Short mmCIF file of C-alpha atoms in Angstrom, two decimals:
data_model
loop_
_atom_site.label_atom_id
_atom_site.label_comp_id
_atom_site.label_asym_id
_atom_site.label_seq_id
_atom_site.Cartn_x
_atom_site.Cartn_y
_atom_site.Cartn_z
CA UNK A 4 118.38 103.45 99.28
CA UNK A 5 117.33 100.04 96.78
CA UNK A 6 114.28 101.46 94.14
CA UNK A 7 113.80 97.66 94.29
CA UNK A 8 111.55 97.91 97.73
CA UNK A 9 109.33 100.48 95.06
CA UNK A 10 108.10 97.50 92.64
CA UNK A 11 105.83 95.30 93.88
CA UNK A 12 107.09 91.72 94.77
CA UNK A 13 106.08 88.48 91.70
CA UNK A 14 101.78 88.06 92.79
CA UNK A 15 100.82 85.02 94.48
CA UNK A 16 98.04 82.70 94.76
CA UNK A 17 96.37 84.59 99.23
CA UNK A 18 94.07 82.78 100.68
CA UNK A 19 91.29 85.06 102.83
CA UNK A 20 92.22 86.41 105.97
CA UNK A 21 91.82 83.97 108.70
CA UNK A 22 88.75 84.98 110.68
CA UNK A 23 88.67 84.90 114.65
CA UNK A 24 86.77 81.55 115.88
CA UNK A 25 89.19 79.30 112.78
CA UNK A 26 92.71 77.65 112.36
CA UNK A 27 95.73 79.50 112.06
CA UNK A 28 97.58 78.54 108.51
CA UNK A 29 100.76 77.06 108.63
CA UNK A 30 103.46 79.00 110.61
CA UNK A 31 107.23 79.64 109.34
CA UNK A 32 108.52 78.44 112.86
CA UNK A 33 109.15 74.59 113.84
CA UNK A 34 108.33 74.46 116.59
CA UNK A 35 105.45 75.30 116.09
CA UNK A 36 104.30 77.40 119.30
CA UNK A 37 102.21 74.90 122.22
CA UNK A 38 101.20 78.50 124.30
CA UNK A 39 99.01 81.58 123.34
CA UNK A 40 100.79 83.85 120.45
CA UNK A 41 100.97 87.16 118.49
CA UNK A 42 101.71 86.77 114.81
CA UNK A 43 102.93 90.22 113.78
CA UNK A 44 103.18 89.88 109.58
CA UNK A 45 105.38 92.88 108.53
CA UNK A 46 106.56 94.84 105.97
CA UNK A 47 109.68 95.79 104.91
CA UNK A 48 112.75 96.20 107.04
CA UNK A 49 113.45 99.75 106.95
CA UNK A 50 110.07 100.03 106.84
CA UNK A 51 109.13 102.86 110.36
CA UNK A 52 105.57 100.51 110.57
CA UNK A 53 107.98 97.57 110.84
CA UNK A 54 110.64 99.51 113.28
CA UNK A 55 108.24 100.72 115.40
CA UNK A 56 105.59 97.76 115.09
CA UNK A 57 109.11 95.07 115.91
CA UNK A 58 109.46 97.41 118.90
CA UNK A 59 106.14 97.17 120.09
CA UNK A 60 106.07 93.72 120.23
CA UNK A 61 110.07 93.28 121.70
CA UNK A 62 108.64 95.85 124.80
CA UNK A 63 105.39 93.49 125.02
CA UNK A 64 108.03 90.37 125.09
CA UNK A 65 109.21 91.09 127.59
CA UNK A 66 108.15 89.20 131.12
CA UNK A 67 105.34 87.90 129.39
CA UNK A 68 104.05 84.65 128.86
CA UNK A 69 102.57 84.75 124.87
CA UNK A 70 104.72 83.45 122.61
CA UNK A 71 105.61 86.51 120.01
CA UNK A 72 106.86 85.95 116.36
CA UNK A 73 107.57 88.56 113.78
CA UNK A 74 107.54 87.31 110.38
CA UNK A 75 110.00 89.39 107.46
CA UNK A 76 110.15 89.37 103.49
CA UNK A 77 113.35 90.20 103.76
CA UNK A 78 115.92 87.53 103.55
CA UNK A 79 117.47 86.43 106.56
CA UNK A 80 121.16 88.37 106.64
CA UNK A 81 118.90 91.63 105.48
CA UNK A 82 116.21 90.62 108.24
CA UNK A 83 119.16 90.19 111.20
CA UNK A 84 121.12 93.70 109.61
CA UNK A 85 117.80 95.58 110.27
CA UNK A 86 117.43 93.84 113.71
CA UNK A 87 120.90 94.81 114.69
CA UNK A 88 120.37 98.48 113.83
CA UNK A 89 117.48 98.98 115.01
CA UNK A 90 118.45 97.29 119.00
CA UNK A 91 117.61 93.68 118.28
CA UNK A 92 114.49 91.23 119.02
CA UNK A 93 114.69 90.60 122.26
CA UNK A 94 111.96 88.52 122.96
CA UNK A 95 110.55 88.28 119.55
CA UNK A 96 111.59 85.66 117.36
CA UNK A 97 111.62 86.37 113.96
CA UNK A 98 112.52 84.47 110.47
CA UNK A 99 112.23 85.09 107.35
CA UNK A 100 110.62 84.14 104.61
CA UNK A 101 112.06 86.39 101.52
CA UNK A 102 109.01 84.12 99.07
CA UNK A 103 106.06 85.09 101.05
CA UNK A 104 104.12 82.14 100.36
CA UNK A 105 103.81 82.42 104.03
CA UNK A 106 101.96 86.00 104.19
CA UNK A 107 100.32 84.18 100.63
CA UNK A 108 98.66 81.89 102.97
CA UNK A 109 98.08 84.22 105.66
CA UNK A 110 95.72 85.76 103.55
CA UNK A 111 98.39 88.58 103.41
CA UNK A 112 98.39 90.13 99.44
CA UNK A 113 100.19 93.15 97.99
CA UNK A 114 98.70 96.83 98.32
CA UNK A 115 97.89 99.23 96.36
CA UNK A 116 99.77 101.89 95.77
CA UNK A 117 98.11 104.44 97.78
CA UNK A 118 98.08 101.60 100.79
CA UNK A 119 101.83 102.72 101.00
CA UNK A 120 102.00 106.18 99.76
CA UNK A 121 98.38 107.58 100.72
CA UNK A 122 97.63 110.86 102.19
CA UNK A 123 97.72 108.63 105.82
CA UNK A 124 100.77 106.95 105.78
CA UNK A 125 102.72 109.48 104.41
CA UNK A 126 100.69 111.45 107.50
CA UNK A 127 101.51 108.72 110.10
CA UNK A 128 105.58 108.39 107.56
CA UNK A 129 106.63 111.94 108.50
CA UNK A 130 104.60 111.63 112.25
CA UNK A 131 107.29 108.53 113.47
CA UNK A 132 110.10 111.31 111.55
CA UNK A 133 109.36 113.24 114.30
CA UNK A 134 110.38 111.09 116.73
CA UNK A 135 113.60 109.63 115.11
CA UNK A 136 112.36 106.41 112.63
CA UNK A 137 112.55 106.94 109.18
CA UNK A 138 112.50 104.91 106.27
CA UNK A 139 116.49 103.20 106.23
CA UNK A 140 117.82 100.54 103.66
CA UNK A 141 115.03 98.96 102.62
CA UNK A 142 114.67 95.71 101.93
CA UNK A 143 111.99 93.67 100.35
CA UNK A 144 108.93 94.78 98.71
CA UNK A 145 107.23 97.92 100.04
CA UNK A 146 104.27 96.57 97.80
CA UNK A 147 103.80 93.67 100.39
CA UNK A 148 100.42 94.12 103.52
CA UNK A 149 101.34 93.29 107.06
CA UNK A 150 99.23 92.07 108.96
CA UNK A 151 98.59 90.75 113.08
CA UNK A 152 97.40 87.57 114.59
CA UNK A 153 96.40 86.69 118.57
CA UNK A 154 96.03 82.78 118.63
CA UNK A 155 95.59 80.62 121.15
CA UNK A 156 96.78 77.25 122.84
CA UNK A 157 94.44 76.34 120.14
CA UNK A 158 96.41 77.68 117.44
CA UNK A 159 93.04 79.13 116.66
CA UNK A 160 92.42 82.48 116.16
CA UNK A 161 91.28 85.07 118.27
CA UNK A 162 91.95 88.58 117.27
CA UNK A 163 93.90 90.13 114.14
CA UNK A 164 94.88 93.15 113.02
CA UNK A 165 94.22 94.23 108.65
CA UNK A 166 95.57 97.25 108.47
CA UNK A 167 94.15 99.62 106.03
CA UNK A 168 96.78 101.28 105.19
CA UNK A 169 100.44 101.15 106.08
CA UNK A 170 100.49 103.74 108.75
CA UNK A 171 97.80 101.58 110.95
CA UNK A 172 99.66 100.10 113.56
CA UNK A 173 98.48 96.80 115.26
CA UNK A 174 96.93 97.30 118.94
CA UNK A 175 98.73 94.64 120.83
CA UNK A 176 96.90 95.44 123.94
CA UNK A 177 93.40 94.45 122.07
CA UNK A 178 95.29 91.74 120.87
CA UNK A 179 97.07 90.13 124.18
CA UNK A 180 93.45 91.11 125.80
CA UNK A 181 92.00 87.98 123.27
CA UNK A 182 94.00 84.96 124.42
CA UNK A 183 94.58 85.92 127.93
#
């Protein structure tokens, strides 16, 4: 385990998260999606909650008309090693943003220690551990907030999930329903 993941990353100027009906901030991909999209900003690679989120994205992406995008703040090589370790990304496009600039643009900043080490997060981590999903070779910072957004074809935010703690996972069914 890399103990540096317990250090907060450099502070960034963080925008307010886009509200429902707002135009989506810049995405760290090219070309920009021209179809409805689900965008998930992940916690650090190796995080059990990031793994569960990516697996859920991958399962939903199969045969979907929605574009699925996951953003990691680990370097590209560490992100790819992590993806290989959890069975790949399937139909999810995964991009790496080690600067965390796109996280900040989407209103996702550093969290508190209680966000990832609080009772609710630790309880959720213990539940996942019983299913075999555990912290594994973390890269990034545990302090980074996650967030998931549903965008319509015009790149307008139609749904969002800003977790109250690290173990609070997005309802991807609700996300898809918001743009269907």
